[in-house]
Short mmCIF file of C-alpha atoms and ligand atoms in Angstrom, two decimals:
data_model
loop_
_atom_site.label_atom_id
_atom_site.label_comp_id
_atom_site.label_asym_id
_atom_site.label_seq_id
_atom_site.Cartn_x
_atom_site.Cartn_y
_atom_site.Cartn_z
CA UNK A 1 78.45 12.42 172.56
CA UNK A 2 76.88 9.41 173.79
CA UNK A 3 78.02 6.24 171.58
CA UNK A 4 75.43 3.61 172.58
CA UNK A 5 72.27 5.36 173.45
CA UNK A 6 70.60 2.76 174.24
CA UNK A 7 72.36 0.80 176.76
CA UNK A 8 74.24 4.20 177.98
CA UNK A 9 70.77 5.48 179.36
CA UNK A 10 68.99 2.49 179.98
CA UNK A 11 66.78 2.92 182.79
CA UNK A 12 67.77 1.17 186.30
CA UNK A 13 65.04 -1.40 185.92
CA UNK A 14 65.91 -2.52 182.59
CA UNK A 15 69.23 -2.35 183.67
CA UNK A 16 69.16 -4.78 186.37
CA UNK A 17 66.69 -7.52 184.34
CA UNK A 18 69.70 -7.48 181.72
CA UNK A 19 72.88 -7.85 184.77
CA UNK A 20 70.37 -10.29 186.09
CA UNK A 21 70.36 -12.33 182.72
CA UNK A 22 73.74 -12.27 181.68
CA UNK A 23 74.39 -12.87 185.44
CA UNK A 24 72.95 -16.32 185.47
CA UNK A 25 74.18 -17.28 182.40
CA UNK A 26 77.61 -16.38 183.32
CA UNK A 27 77.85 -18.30 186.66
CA UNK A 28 76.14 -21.29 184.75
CA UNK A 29 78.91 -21.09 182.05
CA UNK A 30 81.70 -21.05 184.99
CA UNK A 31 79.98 -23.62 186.99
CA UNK A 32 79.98 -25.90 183.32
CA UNK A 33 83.25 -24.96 181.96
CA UNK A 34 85.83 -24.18 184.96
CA UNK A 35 86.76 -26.62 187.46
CA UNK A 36 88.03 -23.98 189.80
CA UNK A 37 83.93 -22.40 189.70
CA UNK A 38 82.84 -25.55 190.33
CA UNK A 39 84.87 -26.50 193.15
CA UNK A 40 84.45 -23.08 195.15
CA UNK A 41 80.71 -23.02 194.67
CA UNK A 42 80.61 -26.88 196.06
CA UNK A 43 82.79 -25.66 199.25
CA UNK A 44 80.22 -23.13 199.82
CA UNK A 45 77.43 -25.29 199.18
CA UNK A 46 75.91 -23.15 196.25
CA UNK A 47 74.99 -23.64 192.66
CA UNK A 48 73.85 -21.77 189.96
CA UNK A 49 70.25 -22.09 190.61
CA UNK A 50 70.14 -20.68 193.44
CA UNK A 51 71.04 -17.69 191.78
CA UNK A 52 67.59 -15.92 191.65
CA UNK A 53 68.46 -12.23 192.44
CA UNK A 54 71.54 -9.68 191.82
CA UNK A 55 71.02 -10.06 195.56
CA UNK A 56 72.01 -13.49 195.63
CA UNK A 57 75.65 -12.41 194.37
CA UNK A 58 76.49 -12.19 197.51
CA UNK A 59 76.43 -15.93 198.21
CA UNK A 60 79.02 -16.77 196.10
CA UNK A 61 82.69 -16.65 196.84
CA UNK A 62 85.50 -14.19 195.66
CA UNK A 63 87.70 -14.39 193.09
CA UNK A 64 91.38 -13.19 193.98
CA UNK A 65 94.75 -12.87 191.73
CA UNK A 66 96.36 -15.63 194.00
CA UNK A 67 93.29 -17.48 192.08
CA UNK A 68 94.74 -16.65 188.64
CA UNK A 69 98.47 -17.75 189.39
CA UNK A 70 97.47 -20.82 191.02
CA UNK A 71 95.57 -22.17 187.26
CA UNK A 72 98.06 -20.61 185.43
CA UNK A 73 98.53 -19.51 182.51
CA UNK A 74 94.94 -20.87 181.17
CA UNK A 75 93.12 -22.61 183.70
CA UNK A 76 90.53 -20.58 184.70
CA UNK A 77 89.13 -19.95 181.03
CA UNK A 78 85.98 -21.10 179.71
CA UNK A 79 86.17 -21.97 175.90
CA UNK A 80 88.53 -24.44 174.18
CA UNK A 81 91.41 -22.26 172.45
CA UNK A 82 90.75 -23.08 169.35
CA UNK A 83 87.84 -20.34 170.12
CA UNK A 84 90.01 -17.88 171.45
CA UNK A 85 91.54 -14.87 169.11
CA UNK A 86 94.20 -13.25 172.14
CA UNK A 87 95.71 -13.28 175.61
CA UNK A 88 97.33 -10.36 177.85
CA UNK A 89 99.29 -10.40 180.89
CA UNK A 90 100.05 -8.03 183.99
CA UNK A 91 104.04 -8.70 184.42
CA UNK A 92 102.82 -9.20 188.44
CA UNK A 93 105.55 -8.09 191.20
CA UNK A 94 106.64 -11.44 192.35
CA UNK A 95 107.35 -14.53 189.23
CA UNK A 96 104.49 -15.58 186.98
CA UNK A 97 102.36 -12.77 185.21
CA UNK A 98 98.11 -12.92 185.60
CA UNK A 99 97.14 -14.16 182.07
CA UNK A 100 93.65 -13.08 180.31
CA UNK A 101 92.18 -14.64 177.44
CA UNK A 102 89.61 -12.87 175.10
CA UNK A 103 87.38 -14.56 171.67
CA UNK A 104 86.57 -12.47 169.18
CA UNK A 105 82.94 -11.93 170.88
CA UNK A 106 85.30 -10.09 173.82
CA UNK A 107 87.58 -7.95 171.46
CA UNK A 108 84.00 -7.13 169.94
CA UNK A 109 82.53 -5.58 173.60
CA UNK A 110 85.74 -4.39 174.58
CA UNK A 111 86.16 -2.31 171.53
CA UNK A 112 82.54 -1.34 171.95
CA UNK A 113 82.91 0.12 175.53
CA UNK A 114 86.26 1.49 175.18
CA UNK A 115 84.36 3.95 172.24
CA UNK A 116 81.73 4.39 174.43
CA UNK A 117 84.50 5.61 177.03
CA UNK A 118 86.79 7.92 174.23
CA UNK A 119 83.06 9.44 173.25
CA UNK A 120 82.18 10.13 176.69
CA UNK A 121 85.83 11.98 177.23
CA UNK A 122 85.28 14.38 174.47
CA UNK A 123 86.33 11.88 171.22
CA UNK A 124 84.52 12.15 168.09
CA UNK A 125 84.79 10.52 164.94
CA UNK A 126 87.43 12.06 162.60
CA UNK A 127 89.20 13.33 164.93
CA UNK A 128 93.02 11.51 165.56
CA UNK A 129 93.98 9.89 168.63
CA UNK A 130 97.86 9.79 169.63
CA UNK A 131 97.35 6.65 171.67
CA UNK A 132 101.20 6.74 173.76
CA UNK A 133 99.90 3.64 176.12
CA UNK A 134 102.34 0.68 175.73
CA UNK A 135 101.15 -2.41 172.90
CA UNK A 136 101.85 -4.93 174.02
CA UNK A 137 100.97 -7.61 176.53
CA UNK A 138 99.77 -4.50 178.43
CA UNK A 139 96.02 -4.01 177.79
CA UNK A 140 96.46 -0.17 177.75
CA UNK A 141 97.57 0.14 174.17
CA UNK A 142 95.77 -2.75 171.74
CA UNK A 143 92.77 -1.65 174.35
CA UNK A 144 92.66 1.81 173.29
CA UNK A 145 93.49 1.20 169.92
CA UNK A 146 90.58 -0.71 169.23
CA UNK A 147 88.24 1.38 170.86
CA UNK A 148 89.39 4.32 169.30
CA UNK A 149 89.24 2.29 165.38
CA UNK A 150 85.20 1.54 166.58
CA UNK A 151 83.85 5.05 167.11
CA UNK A 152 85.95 6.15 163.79
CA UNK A 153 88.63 8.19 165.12
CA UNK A 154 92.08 8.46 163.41
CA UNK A 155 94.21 6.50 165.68
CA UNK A 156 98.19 6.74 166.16
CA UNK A 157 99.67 3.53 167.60
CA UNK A 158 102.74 5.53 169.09
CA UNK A 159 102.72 3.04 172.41
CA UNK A 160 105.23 4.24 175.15
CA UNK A 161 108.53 5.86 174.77
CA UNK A 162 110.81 7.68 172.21
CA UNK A 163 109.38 10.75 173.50
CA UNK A 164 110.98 12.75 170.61
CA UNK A 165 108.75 11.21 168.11
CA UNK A 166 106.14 11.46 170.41
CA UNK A 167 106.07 15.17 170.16
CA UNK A 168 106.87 15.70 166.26
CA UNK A 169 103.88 12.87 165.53
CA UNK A 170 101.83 15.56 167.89
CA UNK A 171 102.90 18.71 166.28
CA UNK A 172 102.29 17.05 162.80
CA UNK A 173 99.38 15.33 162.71
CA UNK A 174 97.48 17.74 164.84
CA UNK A 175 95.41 15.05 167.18
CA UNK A 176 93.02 16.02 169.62
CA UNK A 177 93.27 13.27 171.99
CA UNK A 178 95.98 12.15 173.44
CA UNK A 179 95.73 8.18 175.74
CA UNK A 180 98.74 7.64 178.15
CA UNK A 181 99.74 7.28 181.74
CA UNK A 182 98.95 10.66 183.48
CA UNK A 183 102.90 10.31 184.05
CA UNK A 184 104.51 9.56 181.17
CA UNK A 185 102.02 12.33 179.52
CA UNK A 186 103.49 15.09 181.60
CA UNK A 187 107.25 13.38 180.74
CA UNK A 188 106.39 14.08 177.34
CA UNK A 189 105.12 18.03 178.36
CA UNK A 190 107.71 18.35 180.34
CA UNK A 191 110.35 17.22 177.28
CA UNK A 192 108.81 19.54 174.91
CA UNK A 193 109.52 22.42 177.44
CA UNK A 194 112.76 21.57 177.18
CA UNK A 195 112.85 21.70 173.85
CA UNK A 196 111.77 25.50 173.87
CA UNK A 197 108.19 24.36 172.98
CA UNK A 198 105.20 25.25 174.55
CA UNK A 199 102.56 22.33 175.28
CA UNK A 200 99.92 24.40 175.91
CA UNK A 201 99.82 25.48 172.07
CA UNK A 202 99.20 21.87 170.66
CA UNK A 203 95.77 20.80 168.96
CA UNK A 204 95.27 18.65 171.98
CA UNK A 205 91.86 19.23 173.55
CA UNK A 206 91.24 16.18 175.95
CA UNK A 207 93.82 13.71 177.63
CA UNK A 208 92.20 10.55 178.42
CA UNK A 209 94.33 9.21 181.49
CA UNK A 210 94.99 5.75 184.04
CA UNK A 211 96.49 2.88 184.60
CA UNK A 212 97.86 4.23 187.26
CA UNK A 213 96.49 6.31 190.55
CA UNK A 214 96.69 10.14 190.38
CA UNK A 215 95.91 12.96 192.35
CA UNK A 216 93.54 15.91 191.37
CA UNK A 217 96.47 17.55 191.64
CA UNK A 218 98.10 16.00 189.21
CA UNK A 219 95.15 16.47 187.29
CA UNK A 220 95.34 20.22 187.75
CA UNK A 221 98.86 20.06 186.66
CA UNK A 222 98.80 17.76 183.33
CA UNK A 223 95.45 20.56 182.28
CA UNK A 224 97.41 23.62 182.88
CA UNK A 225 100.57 22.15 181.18
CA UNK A 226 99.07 21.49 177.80
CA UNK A 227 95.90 23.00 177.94
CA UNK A 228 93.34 20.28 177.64
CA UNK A 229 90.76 18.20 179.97
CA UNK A 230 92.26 15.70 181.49
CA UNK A 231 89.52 12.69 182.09
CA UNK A 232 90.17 9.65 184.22
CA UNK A 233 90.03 6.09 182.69
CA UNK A 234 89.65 2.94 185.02
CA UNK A 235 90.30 -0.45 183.89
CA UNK A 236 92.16 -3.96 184.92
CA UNK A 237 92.65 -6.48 182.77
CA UNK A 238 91.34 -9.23 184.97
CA UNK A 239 88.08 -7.63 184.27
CA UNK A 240 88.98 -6.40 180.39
CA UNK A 241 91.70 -4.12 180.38
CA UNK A 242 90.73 0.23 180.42
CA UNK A 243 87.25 0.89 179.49
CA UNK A 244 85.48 -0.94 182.49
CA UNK A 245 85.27 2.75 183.88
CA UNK A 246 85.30 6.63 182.55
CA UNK A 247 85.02 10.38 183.48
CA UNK A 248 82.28 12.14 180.81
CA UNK A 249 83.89 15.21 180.20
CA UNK A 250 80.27 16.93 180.56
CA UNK A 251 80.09 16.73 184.21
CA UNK A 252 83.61 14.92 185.31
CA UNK A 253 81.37 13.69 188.28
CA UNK A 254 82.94 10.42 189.26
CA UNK A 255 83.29 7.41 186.49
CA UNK A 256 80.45 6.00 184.43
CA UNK A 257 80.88 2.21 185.01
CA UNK A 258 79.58 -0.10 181.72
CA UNK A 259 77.62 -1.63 184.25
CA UNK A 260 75.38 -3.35 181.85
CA UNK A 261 79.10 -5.77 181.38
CA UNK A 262 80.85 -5.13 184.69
CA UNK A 263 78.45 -6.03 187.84
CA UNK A 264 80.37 -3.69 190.77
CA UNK A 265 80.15 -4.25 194.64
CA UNK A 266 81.94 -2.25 197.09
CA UNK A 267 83.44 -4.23 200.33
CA UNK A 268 85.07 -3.77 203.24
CA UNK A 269 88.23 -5.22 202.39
CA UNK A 270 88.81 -6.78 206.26
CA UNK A 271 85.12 -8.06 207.15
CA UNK A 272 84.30 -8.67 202.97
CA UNK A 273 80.84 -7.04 204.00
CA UNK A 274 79.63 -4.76 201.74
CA UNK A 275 79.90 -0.66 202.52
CA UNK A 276 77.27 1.65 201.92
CA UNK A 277 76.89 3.54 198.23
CA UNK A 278 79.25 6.87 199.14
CA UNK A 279 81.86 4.71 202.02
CA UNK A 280 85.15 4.33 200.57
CA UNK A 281 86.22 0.22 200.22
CA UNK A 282 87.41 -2.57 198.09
CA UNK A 283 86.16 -2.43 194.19
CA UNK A 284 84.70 -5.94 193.36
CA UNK A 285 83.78 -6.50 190.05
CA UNK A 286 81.74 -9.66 188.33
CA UNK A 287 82.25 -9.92 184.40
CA UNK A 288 78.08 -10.80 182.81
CA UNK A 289 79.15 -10.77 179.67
CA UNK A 290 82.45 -12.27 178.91
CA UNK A 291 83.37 -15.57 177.06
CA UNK A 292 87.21 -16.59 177.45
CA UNK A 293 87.46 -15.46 180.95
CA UNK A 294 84.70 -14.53 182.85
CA UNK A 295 85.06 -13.74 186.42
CA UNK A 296 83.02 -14.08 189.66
CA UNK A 297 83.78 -11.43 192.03
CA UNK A 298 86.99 -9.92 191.66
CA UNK A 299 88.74 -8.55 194.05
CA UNK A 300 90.27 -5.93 192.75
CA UNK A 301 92.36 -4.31 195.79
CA UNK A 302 91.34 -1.43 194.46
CA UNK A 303 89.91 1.72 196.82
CA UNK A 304 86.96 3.72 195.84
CA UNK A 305 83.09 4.34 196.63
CA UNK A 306 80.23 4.08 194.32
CA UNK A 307 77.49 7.04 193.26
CA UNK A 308 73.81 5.29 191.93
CA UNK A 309 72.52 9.35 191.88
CA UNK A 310 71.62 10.15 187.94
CA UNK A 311 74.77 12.58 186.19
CA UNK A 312 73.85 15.27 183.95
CA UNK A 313 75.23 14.06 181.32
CA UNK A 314 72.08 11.53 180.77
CA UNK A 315 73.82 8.26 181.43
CA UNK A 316 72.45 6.08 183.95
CA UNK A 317 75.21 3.85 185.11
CA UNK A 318 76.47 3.75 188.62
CA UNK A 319 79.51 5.78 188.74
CA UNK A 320 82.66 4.76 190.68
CA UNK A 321 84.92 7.53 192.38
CA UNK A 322 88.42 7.92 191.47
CA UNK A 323 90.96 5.39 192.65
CA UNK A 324 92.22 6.35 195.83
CA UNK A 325 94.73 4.00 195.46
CA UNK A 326 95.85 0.03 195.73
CA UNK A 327 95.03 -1.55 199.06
CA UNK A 328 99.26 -3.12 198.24
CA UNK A 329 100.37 0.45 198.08
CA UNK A 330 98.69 1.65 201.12
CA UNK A 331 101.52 2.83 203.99
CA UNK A 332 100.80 2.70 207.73
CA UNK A 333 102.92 5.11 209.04
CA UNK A 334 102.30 4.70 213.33
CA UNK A 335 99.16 3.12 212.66
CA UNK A 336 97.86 6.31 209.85
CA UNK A 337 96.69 5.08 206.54
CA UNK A 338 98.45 6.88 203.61
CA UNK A 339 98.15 6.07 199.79
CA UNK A 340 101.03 8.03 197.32
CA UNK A 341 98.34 9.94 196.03
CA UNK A 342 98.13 11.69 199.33
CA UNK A 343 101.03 12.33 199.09
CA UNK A 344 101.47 13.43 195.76
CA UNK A 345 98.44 15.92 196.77
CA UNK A 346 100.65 17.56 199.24
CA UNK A 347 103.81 17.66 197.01
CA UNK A 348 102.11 19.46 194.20
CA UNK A 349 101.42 22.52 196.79
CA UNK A 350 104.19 23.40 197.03
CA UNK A 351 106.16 25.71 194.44
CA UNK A 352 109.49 24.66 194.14
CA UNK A 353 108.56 21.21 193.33
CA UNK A 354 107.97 18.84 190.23
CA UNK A 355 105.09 16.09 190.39
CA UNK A 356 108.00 13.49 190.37
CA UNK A 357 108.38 11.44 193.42
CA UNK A 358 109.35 8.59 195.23
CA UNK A 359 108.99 6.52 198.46
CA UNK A 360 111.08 4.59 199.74
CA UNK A 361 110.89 1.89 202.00
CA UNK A 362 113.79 0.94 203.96
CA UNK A 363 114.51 -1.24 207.10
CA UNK A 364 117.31 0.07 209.93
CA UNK A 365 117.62 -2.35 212.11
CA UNK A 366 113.89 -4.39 212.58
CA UNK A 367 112.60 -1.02 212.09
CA UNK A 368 110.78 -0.02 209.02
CA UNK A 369 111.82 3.37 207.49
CA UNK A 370 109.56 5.63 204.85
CA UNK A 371 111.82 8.12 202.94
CA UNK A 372 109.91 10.42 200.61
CA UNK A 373 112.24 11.64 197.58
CA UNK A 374 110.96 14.76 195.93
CA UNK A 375 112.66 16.88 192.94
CA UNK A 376 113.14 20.94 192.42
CA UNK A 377 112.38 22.26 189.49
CA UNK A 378 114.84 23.84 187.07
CA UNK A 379 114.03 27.54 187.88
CA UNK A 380 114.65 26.91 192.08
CA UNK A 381 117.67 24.92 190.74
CA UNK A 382 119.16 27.50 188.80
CA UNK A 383 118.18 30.12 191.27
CA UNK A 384 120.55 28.14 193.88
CA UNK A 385 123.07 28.73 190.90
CA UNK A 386 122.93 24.83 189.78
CA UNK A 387 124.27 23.82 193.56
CA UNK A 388 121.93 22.31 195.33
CA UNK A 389 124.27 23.32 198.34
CA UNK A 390 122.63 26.98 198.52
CA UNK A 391 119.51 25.98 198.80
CA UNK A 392 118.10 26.50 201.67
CA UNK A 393 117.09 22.77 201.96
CA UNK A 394 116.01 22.82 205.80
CA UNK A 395 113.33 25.33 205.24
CA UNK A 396 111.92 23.65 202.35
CA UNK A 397 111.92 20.48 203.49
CA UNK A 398 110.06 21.97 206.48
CA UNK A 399 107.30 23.06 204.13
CA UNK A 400 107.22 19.54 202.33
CA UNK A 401 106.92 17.63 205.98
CA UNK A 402 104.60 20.55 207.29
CA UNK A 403 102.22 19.84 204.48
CA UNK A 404 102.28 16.20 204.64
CA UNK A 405 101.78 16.28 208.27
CA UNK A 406 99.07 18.71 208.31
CA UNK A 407 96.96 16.64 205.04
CA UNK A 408 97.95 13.44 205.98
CA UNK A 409 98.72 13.36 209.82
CA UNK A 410 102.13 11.50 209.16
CA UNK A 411 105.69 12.34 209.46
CA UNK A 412 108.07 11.00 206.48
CA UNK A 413 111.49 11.83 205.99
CA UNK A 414 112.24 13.77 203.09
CA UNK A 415 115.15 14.10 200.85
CA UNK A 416 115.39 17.06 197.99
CA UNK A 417 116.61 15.78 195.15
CA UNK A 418 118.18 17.71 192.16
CA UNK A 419 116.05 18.16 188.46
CA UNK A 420 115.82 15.13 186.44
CA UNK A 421 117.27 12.63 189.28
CA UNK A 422 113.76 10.46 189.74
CA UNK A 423 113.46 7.81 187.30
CA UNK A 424 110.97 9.54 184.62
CA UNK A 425 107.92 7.01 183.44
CA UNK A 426 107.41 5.49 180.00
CA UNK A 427 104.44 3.42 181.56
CA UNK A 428 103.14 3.18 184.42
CA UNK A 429 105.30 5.52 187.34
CA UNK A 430 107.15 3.14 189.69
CA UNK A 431 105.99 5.53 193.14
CA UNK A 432 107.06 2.70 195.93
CA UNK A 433 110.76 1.24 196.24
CA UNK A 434 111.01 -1.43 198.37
CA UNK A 435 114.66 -1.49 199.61
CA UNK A 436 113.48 -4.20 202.35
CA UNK A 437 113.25 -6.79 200.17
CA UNK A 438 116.62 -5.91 197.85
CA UNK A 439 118.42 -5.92 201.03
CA UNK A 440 117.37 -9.59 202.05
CA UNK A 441 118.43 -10.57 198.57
CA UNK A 442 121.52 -8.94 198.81
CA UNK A 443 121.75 -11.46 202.30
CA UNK A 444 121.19 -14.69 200.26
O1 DLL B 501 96.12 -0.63 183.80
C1 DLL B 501 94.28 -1.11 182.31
C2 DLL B 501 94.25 0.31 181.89
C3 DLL B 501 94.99 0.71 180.79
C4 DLL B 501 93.45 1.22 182.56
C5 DLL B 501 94.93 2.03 180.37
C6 DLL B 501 93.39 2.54 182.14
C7 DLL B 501 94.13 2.93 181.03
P1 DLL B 501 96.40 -3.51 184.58
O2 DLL B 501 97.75 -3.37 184.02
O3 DLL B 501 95.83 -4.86 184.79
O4 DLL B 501 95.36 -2.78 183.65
O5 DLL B 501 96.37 -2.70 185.94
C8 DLL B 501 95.17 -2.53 186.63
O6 DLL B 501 95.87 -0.38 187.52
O7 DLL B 501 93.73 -2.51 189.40
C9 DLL B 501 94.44 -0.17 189.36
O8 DLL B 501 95.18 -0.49 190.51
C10 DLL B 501 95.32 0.59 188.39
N1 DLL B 501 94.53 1.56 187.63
C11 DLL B 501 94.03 1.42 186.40
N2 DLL B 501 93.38 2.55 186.03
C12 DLL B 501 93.45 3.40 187.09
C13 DLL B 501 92.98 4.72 187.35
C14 DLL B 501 95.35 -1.45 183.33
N3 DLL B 501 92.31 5.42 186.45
C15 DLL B 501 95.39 -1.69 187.87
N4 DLL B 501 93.23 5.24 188.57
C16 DLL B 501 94.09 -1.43 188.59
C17 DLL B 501 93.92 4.56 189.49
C18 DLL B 501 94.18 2.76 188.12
N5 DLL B 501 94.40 3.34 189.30
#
């Protein structure tokens, strides 16, 4: 079902007279209201005039997170707060959090194209959503939730954790969507197998899944587990939180972008030139219709390409591919490129292994070690008779570095670990452990 004909399946012309509108108003309303705007388009000698063409984009400078914790927690918004209805934060790796602020005119398009995104996954009104992403100052779960209230469905604020409930509010309420992290989704499969249930025989029909990168693999996985379609969400909250990008279940053909809200660019994160439509590079987005906190190209860090060719399905909006993963997560290994999801691609081949995983980085000496931690399953565990010691752990950690080496072109260390020893997600998975910076704390 397509919620918002109109806009959904606008033609491209009308499309880009409306970005081109909201456009202009936007960078006149940051150039007005924002000091920071007003400052960067003086350095680069630019104002909003001379903004005549979605072209002309291009001349204006990026926006980056350093950008956001510099003003924060509230200078880079436009509107007095006495206009504003909510704020969310990203808890950010190192101190402050990023701050967004939204009026109600926000909440009101977010909620719209987070519907749009449920409908175009397979939602319909009346039917109940178990929405397990966190509430909170995480966008993923007030972001969902509101969507799913504005195309009518029957929504379950569960947020993350207490998997337990999670599965009794599933067997008894019967949704047929379920919202989480594709990780803590398959923690809650993988609890109700150890429970003696079997996932695959809930009412769930479609799993609507981000926040986080994951492999097709994965994907494979989470649809075989419980028997559903697992689509991919994409979203930040710089831009708006999860909606700013979605799989239609139709065609699952890359994801429709609400382009007529978020402008997107694709550059080459080292020159900042922008790749062709198809070359993978950085995601840059431009906000045309927010009030609180609109933003001039974002840099997202984000890696993907974009597709302008029409879908099936009948919408019309330039479709992103999935994230490959964050330009912060990316490993060199001897000068190779690697994201986790690579990696998690290669893990998933191989039999005796759950999708659980972690990398470690670690420093011996001034050298830079990568150790890859990956988990049996049960059945190989209790095959060994519960001891990992009769497993034959050389030739299966052959097969692990044989397919990473062979996908990837890298060699990582890997250590077997036994069931249940990786850290299982309620959120967002934690994939990279930096032991090179614990161990200079440690030192102070
Ligand atoms: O994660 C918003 C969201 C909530 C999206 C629920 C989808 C579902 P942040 O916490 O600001 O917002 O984190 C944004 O998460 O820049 C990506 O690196 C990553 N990310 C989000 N969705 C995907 C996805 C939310 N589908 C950051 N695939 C983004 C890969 C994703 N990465």
């Amino acid at each position: 079902m397509i919620y918002n004909v109109e806009k959904e399946t606008l033609n491209m012309q009308d499309k880009e007279k409306l970005q081109l509108e909201r456009l202009q108003k936007t960078v006149q309303v940051v150039y007005e209201n924002v000091p920071f705007y007003k400052e960067k388009f003086a350095e680069n000698n630019i104002t909003p005039e001379q903004v005549r063409s979605l072209e002309d984009l291009k001349k204006l400078p990026f926006t980056k997170k350093q950008d956001l914790r510099d003003h924060y927690p509230f200078g880079l918004f436009a509107v007095d707060q006495k206009d504003m209805v909510r704020v969310h934060a990203s808890s950010g790796t190192s101190g402050k959090p990023t701050v967004v602020g939204y009026t109600r005119g926000d909440i009101e398009v977010w909620s719209e194209v987070v519907a749009r995104a449920i409908a175009a996954a397979g939602g319909e009104p009346g039917h109940v959503l178990h929405n397990a992403y966190g509430y909170g100052l995480f966008t993923g779960g007030l972001g969902l939730h509101y969507g799913s209230e504005q195309l009518g469905m029957v929504t379950v604020p569960v947020s993350g954790g207490n998997t337990t409930r999670q599965i009794l509010l599933i067997e008894d309420f019967k949704p047929q969507v379920i919202c989480g992290t594709p990780s803590y989704v398959l923690n809650i499969a993988e609890s109700m197998e150890k429970m003696g249930k079997d996932p695959r025989q809930t009412s769930l029909k479609y799993g609507i899944f981000g926040a986080e990168p994951w492999s097709e693999e994965m994907r494979q996985t989470l649809e075989e587990k419980l028997d559903i379609k697992a689509i991919d969400i994409y979203g930040l909250s710089e831009i708006m939180g999860p909606g700013v990008s979605i799989e239609c279940h139709e065609s699952q053909n890359g994801l429709h972008i609400a382009d007529d809200h978020f402008y997107v660019e694709v550059i080459d994160p080292e020159t900042l030139e922008p790749v062709k439509d198809g070359e993978y590079g950085e995601l840059v987005f431009t906000s045309l219709t927010k009030e609180a906190f609109p933003i001039i190209r974002y840099r997202t860090g984000d890696i993907a390409a974009i597709d302008r060719t029409t879908c099936k399905c009948g919408r019309t909006s330039v479709r992103m591919s999935r994230v490959k993963g964050r330009i912060d997560d990316m490993l060199i290994i001897r000068g190779v490129n690697v994201f986790p999801s690579e990696i998690e691609n290669c893990l998933l081949q191989v039999e005796e292994l759950v999708p659980h995983y972690q990398i470690l980085l670690k420093k011996k000496g001034t050298m830079d070690l990568i150790e890859l931690q990956a988990e049996v399953n049960e059945s190989t565990f209790e095959k060994c008779g519960g001891d990992m010691k009769h497993l034959d752990m050389d030739e299966l950690k052959r097969r692990i570095e044989y397919q990473i080496k062979s996908n990837c072109l890298v060699s990582i260390h890997v250590q077997i670990m036994e069931p249940n020893s990786i850290p299982r997600s309620e959120g967002k998975a934690v994939r990279i452990v930096d032991l090179r910076e614990e161990k200079v704390l440690q030192k102070k």
